[in-house]
Each structure stands twice: as structure tokens, then as C-alpha cells.
XYZ file of C-alpha atoms in Angstrom:
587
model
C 11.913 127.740 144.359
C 10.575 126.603 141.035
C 8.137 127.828 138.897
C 4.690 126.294 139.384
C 3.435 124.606 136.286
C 0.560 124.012 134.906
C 0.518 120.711 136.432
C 0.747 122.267 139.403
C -2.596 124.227 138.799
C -4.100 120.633 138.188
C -3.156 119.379 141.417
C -4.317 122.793 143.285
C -7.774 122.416 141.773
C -8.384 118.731 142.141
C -7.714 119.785 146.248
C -10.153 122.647 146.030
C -12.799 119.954 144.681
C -12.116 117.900 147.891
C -10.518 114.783 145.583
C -9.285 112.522 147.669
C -7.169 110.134 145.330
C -6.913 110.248 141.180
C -6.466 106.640 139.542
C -4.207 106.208 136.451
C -1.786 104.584 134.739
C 1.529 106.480 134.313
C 2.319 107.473 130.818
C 5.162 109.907 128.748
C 2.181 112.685 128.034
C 0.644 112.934 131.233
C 4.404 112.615 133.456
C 4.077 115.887 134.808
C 1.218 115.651 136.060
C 1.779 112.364 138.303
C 5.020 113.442 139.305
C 2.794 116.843 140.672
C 0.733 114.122 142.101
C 3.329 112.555 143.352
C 4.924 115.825 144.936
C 1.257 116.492 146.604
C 2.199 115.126 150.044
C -0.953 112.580 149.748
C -3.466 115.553 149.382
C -4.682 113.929 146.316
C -2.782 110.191 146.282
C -1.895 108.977 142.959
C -2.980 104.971 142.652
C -1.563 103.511 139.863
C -3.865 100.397 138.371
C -2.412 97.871 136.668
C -4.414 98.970 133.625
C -6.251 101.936 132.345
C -9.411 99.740 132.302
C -9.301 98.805 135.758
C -8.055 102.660 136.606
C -11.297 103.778 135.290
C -13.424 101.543 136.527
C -11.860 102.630 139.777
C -12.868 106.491 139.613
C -16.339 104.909 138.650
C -16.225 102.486 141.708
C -15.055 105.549 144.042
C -18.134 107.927 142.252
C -20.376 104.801 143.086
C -19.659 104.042 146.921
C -18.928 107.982 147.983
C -21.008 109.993 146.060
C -18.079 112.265 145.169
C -16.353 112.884 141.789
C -14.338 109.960 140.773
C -11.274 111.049 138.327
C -8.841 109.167 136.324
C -5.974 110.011 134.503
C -4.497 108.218 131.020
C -2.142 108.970 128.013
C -3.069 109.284 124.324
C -3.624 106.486 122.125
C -4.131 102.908 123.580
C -4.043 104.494 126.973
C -7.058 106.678 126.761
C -8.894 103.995 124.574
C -8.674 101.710 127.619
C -10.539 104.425 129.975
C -13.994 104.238 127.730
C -15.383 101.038 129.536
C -15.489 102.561 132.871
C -16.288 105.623 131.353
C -19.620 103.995 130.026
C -20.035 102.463 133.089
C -20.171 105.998 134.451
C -22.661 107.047 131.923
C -25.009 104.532 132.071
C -25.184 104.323 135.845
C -25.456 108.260 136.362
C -22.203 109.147 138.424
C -19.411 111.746 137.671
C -16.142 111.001 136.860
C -13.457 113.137 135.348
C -11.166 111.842 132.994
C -8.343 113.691 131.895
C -6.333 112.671 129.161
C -2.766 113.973 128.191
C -1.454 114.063 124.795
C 1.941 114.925 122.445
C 1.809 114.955 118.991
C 4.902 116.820 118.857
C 7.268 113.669 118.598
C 9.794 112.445 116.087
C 7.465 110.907 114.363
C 5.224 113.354 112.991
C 2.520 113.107 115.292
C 1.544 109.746 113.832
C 2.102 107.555 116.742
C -0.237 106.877 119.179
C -2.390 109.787 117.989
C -6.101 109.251 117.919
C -8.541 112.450 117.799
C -9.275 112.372 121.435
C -12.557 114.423 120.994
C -14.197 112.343 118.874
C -12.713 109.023 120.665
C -14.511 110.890 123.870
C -17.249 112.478 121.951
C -19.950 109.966 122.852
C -19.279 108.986 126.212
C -18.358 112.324 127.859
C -20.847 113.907 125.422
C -21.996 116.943 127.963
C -18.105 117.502 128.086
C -14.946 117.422 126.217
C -12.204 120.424 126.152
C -8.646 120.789 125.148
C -6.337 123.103 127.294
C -4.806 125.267 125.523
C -3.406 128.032 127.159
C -2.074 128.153 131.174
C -4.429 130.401 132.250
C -7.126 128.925 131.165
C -6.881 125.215 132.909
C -8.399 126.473 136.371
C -11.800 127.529 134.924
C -11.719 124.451 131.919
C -11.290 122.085 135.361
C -13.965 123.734 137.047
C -16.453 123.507 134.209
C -15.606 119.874 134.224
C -16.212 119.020 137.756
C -18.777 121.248 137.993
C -20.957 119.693 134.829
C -20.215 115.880 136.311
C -22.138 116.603 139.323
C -24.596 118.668 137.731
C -25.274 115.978 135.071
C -24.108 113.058 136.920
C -22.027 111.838 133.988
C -18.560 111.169 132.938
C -16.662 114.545 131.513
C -12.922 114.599 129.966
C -10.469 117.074 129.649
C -7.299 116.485 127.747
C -3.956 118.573 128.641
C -1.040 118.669 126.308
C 2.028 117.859 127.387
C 3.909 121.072 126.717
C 0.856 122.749 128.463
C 1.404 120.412 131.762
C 5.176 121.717 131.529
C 4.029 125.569 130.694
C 5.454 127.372 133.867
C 2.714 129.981 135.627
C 4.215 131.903 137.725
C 1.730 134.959 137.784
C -1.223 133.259 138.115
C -2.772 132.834 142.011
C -4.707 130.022 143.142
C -8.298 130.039 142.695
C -11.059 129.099 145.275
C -14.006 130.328 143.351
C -16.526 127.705 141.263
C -16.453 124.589 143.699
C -19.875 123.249 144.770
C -20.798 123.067 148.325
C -22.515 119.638 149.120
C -22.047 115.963 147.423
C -21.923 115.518 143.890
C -24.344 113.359 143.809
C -26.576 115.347 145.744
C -29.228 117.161 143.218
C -28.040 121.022 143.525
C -31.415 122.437 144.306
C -34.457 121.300 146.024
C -36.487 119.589 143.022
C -40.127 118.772 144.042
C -42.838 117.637 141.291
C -45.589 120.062 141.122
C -48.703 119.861 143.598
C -51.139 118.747 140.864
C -48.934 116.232 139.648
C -48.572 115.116 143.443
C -52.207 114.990 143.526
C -53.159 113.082 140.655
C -49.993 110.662 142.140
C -51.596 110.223 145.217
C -55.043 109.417 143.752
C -53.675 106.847 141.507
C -51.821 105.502 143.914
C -54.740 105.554 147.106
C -57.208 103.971 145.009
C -55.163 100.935 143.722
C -56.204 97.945 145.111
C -52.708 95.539 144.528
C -49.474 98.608 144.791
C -46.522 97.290 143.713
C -43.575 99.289 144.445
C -40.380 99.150 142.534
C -37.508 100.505 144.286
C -33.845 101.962 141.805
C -30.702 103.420 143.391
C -32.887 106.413 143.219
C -34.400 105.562 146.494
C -31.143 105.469 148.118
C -31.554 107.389 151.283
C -35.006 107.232 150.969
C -35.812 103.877 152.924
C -37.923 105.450 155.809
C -40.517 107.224 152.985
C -40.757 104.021 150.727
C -41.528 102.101 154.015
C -44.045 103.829 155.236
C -45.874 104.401 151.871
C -45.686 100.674 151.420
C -47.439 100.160 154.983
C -49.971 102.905 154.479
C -51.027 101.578 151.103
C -50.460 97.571 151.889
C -48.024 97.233 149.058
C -45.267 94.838 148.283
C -41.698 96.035 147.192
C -39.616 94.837 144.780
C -35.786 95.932 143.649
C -33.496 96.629 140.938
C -30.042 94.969 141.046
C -28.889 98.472 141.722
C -31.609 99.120 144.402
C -30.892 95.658 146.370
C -29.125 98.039 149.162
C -31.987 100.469 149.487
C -34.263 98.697 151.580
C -33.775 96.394 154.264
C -34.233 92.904 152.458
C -35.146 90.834 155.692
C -38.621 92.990 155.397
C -41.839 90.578 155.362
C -43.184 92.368 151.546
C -39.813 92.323 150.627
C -39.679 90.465 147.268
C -36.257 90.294 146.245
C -34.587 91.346 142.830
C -36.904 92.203 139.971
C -35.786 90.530 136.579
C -33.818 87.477 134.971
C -31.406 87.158 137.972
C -34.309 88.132 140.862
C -36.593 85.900 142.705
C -40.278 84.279 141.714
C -41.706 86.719 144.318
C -40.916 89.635 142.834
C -41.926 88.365 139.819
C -45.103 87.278 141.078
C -45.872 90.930 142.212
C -45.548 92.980 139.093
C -47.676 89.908 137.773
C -50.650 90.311 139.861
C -50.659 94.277 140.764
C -53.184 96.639 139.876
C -50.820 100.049 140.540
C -47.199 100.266 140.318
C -44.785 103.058 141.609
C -41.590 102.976 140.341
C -38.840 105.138 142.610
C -35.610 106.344 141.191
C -35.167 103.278 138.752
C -34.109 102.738 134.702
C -34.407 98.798 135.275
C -33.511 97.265 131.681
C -35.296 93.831 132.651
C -39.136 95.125 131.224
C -39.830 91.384 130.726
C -40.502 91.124 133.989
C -42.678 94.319 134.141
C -46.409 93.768 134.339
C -48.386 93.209 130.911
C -49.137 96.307 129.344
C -52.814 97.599 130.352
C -52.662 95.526 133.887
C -51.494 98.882 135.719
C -51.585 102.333 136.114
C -48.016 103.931 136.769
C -46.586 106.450 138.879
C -42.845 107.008 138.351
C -40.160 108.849 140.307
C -37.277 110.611 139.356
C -34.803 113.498 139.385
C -34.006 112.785 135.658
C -37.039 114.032 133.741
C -35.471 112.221 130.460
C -35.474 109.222 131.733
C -39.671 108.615 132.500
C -41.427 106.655 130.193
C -38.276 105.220 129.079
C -38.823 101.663 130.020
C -42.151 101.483 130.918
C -45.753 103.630 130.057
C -46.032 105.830 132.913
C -49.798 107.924 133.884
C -48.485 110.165 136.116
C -44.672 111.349 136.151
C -43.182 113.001 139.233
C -39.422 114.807 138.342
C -38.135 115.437 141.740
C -36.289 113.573 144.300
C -36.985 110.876 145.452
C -36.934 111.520 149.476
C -38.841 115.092 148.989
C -41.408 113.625 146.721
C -42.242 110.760 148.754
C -42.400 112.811 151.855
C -44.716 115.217 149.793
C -46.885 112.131 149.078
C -47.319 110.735 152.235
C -48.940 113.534 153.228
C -51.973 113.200 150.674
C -51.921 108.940 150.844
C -54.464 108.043 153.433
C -53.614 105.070 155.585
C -56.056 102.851 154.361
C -53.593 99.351 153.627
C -54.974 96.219 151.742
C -54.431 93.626 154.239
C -54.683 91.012 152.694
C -52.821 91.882 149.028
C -50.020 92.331 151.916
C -51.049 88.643 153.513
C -50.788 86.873 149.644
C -47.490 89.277 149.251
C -45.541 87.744 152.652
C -47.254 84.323 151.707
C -45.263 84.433 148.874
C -42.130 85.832 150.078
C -41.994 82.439 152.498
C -42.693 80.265 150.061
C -39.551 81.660 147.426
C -37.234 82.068 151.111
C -37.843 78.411 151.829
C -37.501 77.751 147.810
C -33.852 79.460 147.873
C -32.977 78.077 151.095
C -33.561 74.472 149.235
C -31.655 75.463 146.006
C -29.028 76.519 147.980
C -28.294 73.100 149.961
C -29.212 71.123 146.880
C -26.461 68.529 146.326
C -24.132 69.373 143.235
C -20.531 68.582 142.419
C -18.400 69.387 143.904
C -20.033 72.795 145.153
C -23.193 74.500 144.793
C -22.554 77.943 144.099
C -25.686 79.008 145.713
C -24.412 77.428 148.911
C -21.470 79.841 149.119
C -23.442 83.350 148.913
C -25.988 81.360 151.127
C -23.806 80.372 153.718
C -22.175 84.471 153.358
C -25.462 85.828 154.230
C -25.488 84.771 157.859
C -22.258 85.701 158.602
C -22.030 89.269 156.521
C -20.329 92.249 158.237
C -22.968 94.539 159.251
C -20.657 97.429 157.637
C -18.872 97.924 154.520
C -19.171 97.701 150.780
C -19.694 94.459 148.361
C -18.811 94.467 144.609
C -20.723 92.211 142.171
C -18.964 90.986 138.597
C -20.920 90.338 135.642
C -21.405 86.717 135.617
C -23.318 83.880 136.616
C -21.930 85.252 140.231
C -25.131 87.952 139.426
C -27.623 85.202 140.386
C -26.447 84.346 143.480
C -25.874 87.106 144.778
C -29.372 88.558 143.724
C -31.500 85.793 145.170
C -29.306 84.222 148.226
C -26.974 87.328 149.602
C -28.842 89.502 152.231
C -27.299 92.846 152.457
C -27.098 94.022 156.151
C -28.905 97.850 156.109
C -26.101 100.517 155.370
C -23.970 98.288 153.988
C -23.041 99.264 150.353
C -22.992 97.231 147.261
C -22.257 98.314 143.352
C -22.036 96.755 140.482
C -21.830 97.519 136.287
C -25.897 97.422 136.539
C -26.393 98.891 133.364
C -23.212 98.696 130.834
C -22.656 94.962 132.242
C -19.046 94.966 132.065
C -16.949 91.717 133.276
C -14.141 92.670 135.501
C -15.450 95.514 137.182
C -15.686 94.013 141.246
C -11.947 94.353 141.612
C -11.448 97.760 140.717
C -14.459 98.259 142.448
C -13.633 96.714 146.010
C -10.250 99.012 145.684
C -11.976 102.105 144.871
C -14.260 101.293 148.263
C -11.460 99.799 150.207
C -9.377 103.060 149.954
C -12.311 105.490 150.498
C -13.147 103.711 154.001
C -9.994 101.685 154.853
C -11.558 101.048 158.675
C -13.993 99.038 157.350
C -14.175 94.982 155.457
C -14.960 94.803 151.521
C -16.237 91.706 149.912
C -15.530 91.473 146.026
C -17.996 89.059 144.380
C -16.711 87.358 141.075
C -16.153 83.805 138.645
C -13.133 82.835 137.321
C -13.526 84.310 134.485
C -13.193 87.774 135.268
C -10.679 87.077 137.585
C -8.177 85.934 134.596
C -9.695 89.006 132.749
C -7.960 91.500 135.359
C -8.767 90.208 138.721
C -5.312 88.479 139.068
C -3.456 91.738 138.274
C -5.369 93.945 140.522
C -4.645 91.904 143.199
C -1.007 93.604 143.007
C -2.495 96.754 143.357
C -4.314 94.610 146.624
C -0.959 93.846 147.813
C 0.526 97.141 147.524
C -1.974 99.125 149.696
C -3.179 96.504 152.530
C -0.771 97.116 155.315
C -2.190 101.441 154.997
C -5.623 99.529 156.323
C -7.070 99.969 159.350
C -9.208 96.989 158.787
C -6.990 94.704 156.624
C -10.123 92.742 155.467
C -10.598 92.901 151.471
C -12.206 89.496 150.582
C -12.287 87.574 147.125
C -14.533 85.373 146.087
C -13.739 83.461 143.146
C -16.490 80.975 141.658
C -14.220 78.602 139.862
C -16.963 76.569 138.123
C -14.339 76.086 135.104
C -17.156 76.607 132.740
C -14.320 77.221 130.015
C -17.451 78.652 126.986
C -18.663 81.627 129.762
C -22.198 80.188 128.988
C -23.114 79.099 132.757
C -26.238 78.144 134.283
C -25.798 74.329 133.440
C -25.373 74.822 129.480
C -22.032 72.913 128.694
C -20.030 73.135 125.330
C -18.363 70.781 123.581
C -14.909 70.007 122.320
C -12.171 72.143 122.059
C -14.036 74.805 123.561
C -13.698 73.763 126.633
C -10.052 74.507 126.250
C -10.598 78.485 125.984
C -9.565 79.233 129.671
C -6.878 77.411 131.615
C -7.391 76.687 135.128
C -5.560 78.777 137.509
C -4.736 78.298 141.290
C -6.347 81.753 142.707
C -5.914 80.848 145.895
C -2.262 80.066 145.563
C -1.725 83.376 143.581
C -3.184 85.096 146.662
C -0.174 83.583 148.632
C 2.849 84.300 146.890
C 1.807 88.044 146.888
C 1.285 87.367 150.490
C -2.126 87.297 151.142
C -4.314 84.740 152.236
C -5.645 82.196 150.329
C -8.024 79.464 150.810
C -9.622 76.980 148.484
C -12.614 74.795 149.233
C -14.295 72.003 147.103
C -16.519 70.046 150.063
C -20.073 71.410 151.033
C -19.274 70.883 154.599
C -16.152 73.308 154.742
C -17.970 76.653 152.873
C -18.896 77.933 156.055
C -15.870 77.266 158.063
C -13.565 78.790 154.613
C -16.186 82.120 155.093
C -15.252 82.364 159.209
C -11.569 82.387 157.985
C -11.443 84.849 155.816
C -13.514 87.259 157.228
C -10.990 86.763 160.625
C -7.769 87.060 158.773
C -5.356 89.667 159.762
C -4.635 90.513 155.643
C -6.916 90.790 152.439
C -7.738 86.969 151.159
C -8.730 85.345 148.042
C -11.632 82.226 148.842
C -11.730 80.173 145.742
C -14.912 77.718 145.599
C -14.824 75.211 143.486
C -18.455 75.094 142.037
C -20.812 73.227 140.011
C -21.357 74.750 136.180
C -24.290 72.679 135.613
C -26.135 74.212 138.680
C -29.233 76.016 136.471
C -29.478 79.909 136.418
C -33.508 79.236 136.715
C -34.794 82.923 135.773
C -38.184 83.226 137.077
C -41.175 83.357 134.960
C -41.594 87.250 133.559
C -44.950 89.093 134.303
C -47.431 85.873 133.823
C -46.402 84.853 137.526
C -49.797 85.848 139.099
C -49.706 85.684 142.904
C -53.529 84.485 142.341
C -53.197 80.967 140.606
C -48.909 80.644 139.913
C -48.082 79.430 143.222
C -50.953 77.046 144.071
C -52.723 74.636 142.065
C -56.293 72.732 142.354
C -58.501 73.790 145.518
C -55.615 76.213 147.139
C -56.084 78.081 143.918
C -59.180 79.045 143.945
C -58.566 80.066 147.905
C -56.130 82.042 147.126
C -57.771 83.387 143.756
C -61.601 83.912 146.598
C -58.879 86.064 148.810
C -57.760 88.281 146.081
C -61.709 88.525 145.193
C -62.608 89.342 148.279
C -59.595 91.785 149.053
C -61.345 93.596 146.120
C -64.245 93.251 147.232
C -63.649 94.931 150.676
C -61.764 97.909 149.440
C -64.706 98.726 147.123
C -67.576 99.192 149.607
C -64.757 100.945 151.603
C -64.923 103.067 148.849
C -68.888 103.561 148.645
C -68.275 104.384 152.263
């Protein structure tokens, strides 16, 4: 029997961390450690992407939809280069991932070629972690601390092996079982509750607000039941992040939508016209559409002390989880709602539903790409995962794609990387291969990597239980990648060929459908979702269809959405909604 290498010792403690699957691509300094993968029996499964991008974007993907440590594997040079964009993605949207990195400088060439100082290259984005291995017996515990600092930061780490180290034989050393966490990674690793005056003071601000607005990040996930029930005991409205569209049931009457450039006039008319605003478990970028500064007084949520205050003034800041904390509120919020700051709220979720239902079945040429995530909604799997591309594609999907509760949807929400929804609807696909994916992207980032992922598509579908991996491709042909109705001129229009997607799907035999009439997008959605094999629908859309961001925090509920006499009613109603929760006060 041979020797056990250090590679070996890789492979033993990526079990003992419960990995399911590393993603990679194969290169000459980390060999020995795929072909240990490879020799694992499928306890972890090496999946080779087509590129070290896509591979890390992959482990990021499988952090996002599991909760558990995503890990990717890459080369020196070029190879580990590729990994930083899903690493950032990583970092900027809180989840662990592992990268480890091999690397041989002890070539022919003097140690010139491909060599790039990997710590510094890494320094930045795995900043609470980067190690060499330098000896065999130290590679368990230098693992360990890796894993173990992802979850506990919930951040990207790296550690790079040598090559002669992966081939250093070990035969005296035993396997270890000590230094893996119990529990999810992305679980916090104690109970972390804000103190009881800071609950207190919360609960004051937040009982004697008269318009509560709450904001809801991917913070609140698993939180839905506490956010609800605040909102009904205070009368609030609720808005989202992109990242916190799956939190909440969106088909809720105070349900606003999206907050932000790519979210709905309702939401933006909330944050313009509340008094108090909670913010749960978010770092939404889009402050724009935050209310003015002075309008509010702010509570904010979160298990990240660092990140409160960050994007907005906060009065009183809770660090603790977001379930615990809200269940430690409730019980010092009196149920005392503002009915009708909730009547103006639903008023003006109708009025943007009908508004989007009308954008959506506007006429446009050939397609209306609202039409197609419109026409999605009703027919949606009520389980699963959906991944969103950075595009135009954002919109859409923000405004016009109900997500059934418990289904799961990621996207690059901070970094805003194109080409991520791919890699992404892999990473998912494999982690829960019983149930349908939907991957939401433009052209455009399907030529970026899209079209050689879908190998990697091909490759894995008949392991499926539920063969269903979906594609949506918005070909709106909008060569510049400026969207939302703003066309170039000239040669640039010539950038990006056209390309048949749907064809491409069928000569790696898949399925493949292409639609360019109004009156066939629902009956191309019934046929993909019923095929017996992962397809690619390509829509032929409209560029000149307008992005239409809403108005930022000026959209006051009180005047924005009525004009003349119905102002003034609906300005007396906001009056009077003060008015009544005063001398409920006196009482």
C-alpha cells in the first residue's frame, strides 16, 4: 500500500469539514492533489470549471445557497489570478470560501515562470488569512485554521501548498478529528444578543414612530416570522435589498419591492415619507434611495458590529442576530399599529403592481424584456434556487420576478461581477440535484463565460434527479453594454457578435428554444420548465425598453403619487394618522 501524502491529508480534512465537492481547474502544481481528489471515491467530488473564474465563483455560489464552506482549488500564476473575482465576491457578500493555491518555483526556469508572490496577490482579499505549508505535519492544523476563520469571519481565506509538499509522503502521521465546528458556517458560533438597554432604547424609538419603515438584508434570512410580526404590531411597510428579495414573502400587502436604482417606486416612496426606519441584517450600497438625512431616526441590526453606521447614520445600534434580536424586541414593542400609514403603504403597493403589470405588456420590438420575467412569475417552481447576472437582467428581475417563499436566489449583490449566474446555478444545481434552477442572464455575460459553462452543464445533467437547469438569455444585442434604451453609434455596435444560444444548447444536447413574438413567451416558459434535460430559452428583447430607476428619497407617499384634490386627501390622511397616534399618546 502506498504511502499517504500530503495530499492525502488534504483530502482527509476537507471530509472531516463535511465538504461536499471542491471546484478547480486542474493544473501541474496542484496535480496531486486532484488526482487525491480524484482517488476520494466521490467523498469530496472534484468539478472541474472551464475556468478558474467561473471555479471560484462556484465555491462562492455553493457558500451562498448552503451556508457551508465553499472551496476552490487553482495553480500559481494566471491560474490563481483568475480565482480573485469570486474571491471578492466572497468578501463583499460575507460567505466563506477556501481557496487553496498550489505552487512550484522549482522548475527549469529559475522560478521565473508563472511565479507571482501569492501572499501579496491574496493579501487583500483573504486578508484575515493567508499561509504557506511548509512542512507535512503541519497542513492538518494550517487547514483547520483556515476553515475554521471562514466561518468565524464569514470571508474568503487561502492557503497555498507547494508542490513538493503535496508529494511529501506521511506515513507517521494519524488522521485528525479535532478543530471542526459543529453547526453551519454561516451560522454565528455563539448566541449574540444586543444588550437590554440598547434593546430598550430600540424599542422606544421604534414604538413611538409614527411612519416605520423596515428595510430587510440577507441578514434577515430565517428571520421572516419576527420581521412580520414587528411590521404588523408597529403598522410598518417593508422594503428589500437585492440580496434580501428572498427573505420575505413578496406577495405581502406592505410589501414594497426592491429598495434602490433597480427596485420599485413603492419602496422608494416609503423611505421617502417615513418617520423611523429599522434596518435588519443589510449593507445596501444604493443610499440614494435612503431617506434625507434628518427625516428619521434609525435602528439598525446586525451580527457585524463593523458594519453599522456604514451606509447610513444610525441612533440606536443593535450587534446581534437578527432572529434573537427581533424576538427580544417584540417582546418590549406594544401592538399599537398605524392603520392607516399601513392603508397609504398597500395603496401604494397596488398602484406600482398595476404600474409593472403595464410595463411589462407594453408593446416593444420584438420583445419586452419585462414580459419574460413577468410571464416567469406565474409559473415559478415553488422550490429551488435562481441566479441573477449583472446586467440590465437586474431590473427585471427586481421589479417583475416574484420569488415563491423558500425558494433561493443569489446574486454578485455587492462586487457586481458579470458572469457570475452560471457558475452560480451549478454550484446550486449540484448541492440539491432533486430540485429545478433558473439562471437569469443577457447576452453579454453569456459570451463572457456562460457558453463555456454550459459544458460543465452538459457533463453533470444526466447525475440529476430533477434534470431541470434553465437559461435565460436576454439577447437584446445591445452590442455597447449600455442598456436601458441608450443606443451607441457606429462601429460600436460591432463589439459583440450575435450568437445562436439556443442552438449552442443543442449540439451539446440540451434543449434549446428561441422566441422573438410576445404571444409565444409564455408557452417557451411551460417548455422549458417540462423538459426532461437542462435548456437554454433565448428571448429576443427590446434594448430600447428604459431601465426607469425610480425617483430616490423625494418620492413622498403624501403628494408623489397623486396630484390636485387626491393630494391633499392623501396628504389630510397622513395628518390625521398623526394626529391619532398623538392623543393615543396623551392617553
Amino acid at each position: 500500500m502506498a504511502d499517504r501524502t500530503v495530499a492525502d491529508l488534504v483530502v482527509e480534512r476537507l471530509r472531516a469539514w463535511r465538504v461536499p465537492r471542491a471546484f478547480g481547474y486542474p493544473g501541474a502544481a496542484i496535480a496531486p492533489l486532484v488526482a487525491a481528489l480524484d482517488d476520494a471515491g466521490g467523498d469530496p467530488v472534484f468539478i472541474p470549471a472551464r475556468h478558474e473564474e467561473t471555479a471560484s465563483f462556484m465555491a462562492t455560489g455553493h457558500a451562498k445557497y448552503t451556508d457551508e464552506i465553499g472551496v476552490c482549488l487553482a495553480t500559481q500564476g494566471p491560474s490563481a489570478v483568475h480565482l480573485l473575482n469570486g474571491l471578492y465576491d466572497a468578501k463583499l457578500d460575507s460567505k466563506p470560501v477556501v481557496a487553496i493555491v498550489g505552487e512550484d518555483i522549482t522548475g527549469p526556469l529559475g522560478g521565473a515562470h508563472e511565479e507571482i508572490g501569492l501572499s501579496r496577490l491574496f493579501g487583500d482579499v483573504c486578508n484575515q488569512f493567508v499561509r504557506y505549508g511548509r512542512v507535512p505535519g503541519q497542513v492538518p492544523t494550517l487547514l483547520d485554521q483556515a476553515f475554521r476563520t471562514a466561518a468565524a469571519t464569514r470571508s474568503p481565506t487561502c492557503v497555498v501548498l507547494p508542490l513538493a509538499l503535496q508529494l511529501a509522503t506521511v506515513p507517521d502521521l494519524q488522521p485528525q478529528t479535532a478543530g471542526v465546528l459543529s453547526g453551519r458556517p454561516g451560522e454565528p458560533l455563539a448566541r449574540v444578543l444586543p444588550h437590554d438597554g440598547d434593546l430598550a432604547a430600540a424599542a422606544s424609538v421604534l414604538s413611538t414612530g409614527q411612519r416605520v419603515a423596515i428595510l430587510v438584508g440577507q441578514g434577515g434570512h430565517g428571520a421572516a416570522e419576527q420581521i412580520v410580526t414587528l411590521a404588523d404590531r408597529l403598522g410598518a411597510g417593508v422594503a428589500t435589498s437585492l440580496l434580501g428579495k428572498p427573505v420575505l414573502d413578496e406577495r405581502l400587502p406592505f410589501h414594497t419591492g426592491v429598495l434602490g436604482e433597480v427596485g420599485t417606486t413603492a419602496a422608494a416612496q416609503l423611505m421617502g415619507s417615513c418617520d423611523t426606519l429599522l434596518l435588519v441584517g443589510t449593507n445596501d450600497p444604493w443610499t440614494d434611495w435612503f431617506p434625507l438625512p434628518g427625516q428619521v431616526r434609525t435602528v439598525q441590526i446586525d451580527i457585524d458590529g463593523r458594519r453599522i453606521g456604514t451606509r447610513y447614520p444610525v441612533d440606536v445600534p443593535l450587534v446581534g442576530d437578527a432572529g434573537e434580536t427581533l424576538r427580544a424586541l417584540l417582546d418590549r414593542v406594544p401592538d399599537r399599529p398605524n392603520r392607516q400609514w399601513r392603508g397609504l403603504i398597500e395603496t401604494s403597493v397596488d398602484r406600482w403592481r398595476q404600474e409593472a403589470a403595464e410595463r411589462a405588456t407594453a408593446p416593444a420590438e420584438p420583445v419586452n424584456p419585462q414580459l419574460v420575467l413577468h410571464e416567469l412569475a406565474g409559473r415559478m417552481p415553488h422550490r429551488g434556487a435562481v441566479a441573477v447576472d449583472v446586467g440590465s437582467v437586474i431590473y427585471w428581475y427586481a421589479r417583475h420576478l416574484q420569488l415563491p417563499p423558500g425558494v433561493r436566489a443569489q446574486l454578485c449583490g455587492t462586487l457586481g461581477s458579470m458572469g457570475c449566474a452560471l457558475p452560480y446555478a451549478v454550484a446550486a444545481k449540484l448541492a440539491r440535484p432533486d430540485e429545478p434552477v433558473l439562471a437569469l442572464l443577457g447576452d453579454g455575460a453569456m459570451q463572457l463565460n456562460g457558453l463555456a459553462e454550459l459544458i460543465t452543464v452538459a457533463h453533470h445533467w444526466q447525475e440529476w434527479r430533477d434534470p431541470r437547469l434553465v437559461v435565460l438569455v436576454l439577447n437584446n444585442r445591445d452590442h455597447s453594454g449600455m442598456g436601458g434604451g441608450r443606443q451607441p453609434t457606429g462601429a460600436v455596435t460591432d463589439r459583440r457578435p450575435d450568437v445562436p444560444y439556443a442552438g449552442w444548447a443543442r449540439l451539446l444536447g440540451l434543449h434549446g428554444v428561441r422566441v422573438d413574438r410576445p404571444e409565444l413567451v409564455g408557452a417557451a416558459w411551460d417548455e422549458v420548465l417540462a423538459a426532461d434535460r437542462p435548456s437554454v430559452l433565448e428571448a429576443v428583447v427590446d434594448p430600447a425598453v428604459p431601465l426607469n430607476p425610480p425617483e430616490p428619497a423625494l418620492a413622498d407617499l403624501r403628494g408623489l403619487f397623486a396630484e390636485g384634490d387626491a393630494a391633499r386627501r392623501v396628504r389630510e390622511q397622513v395628518l390625521s394618522a398623526e394626529r391619532t397616534v398623538e392623543a393615543e399618546d396623551l392617553v
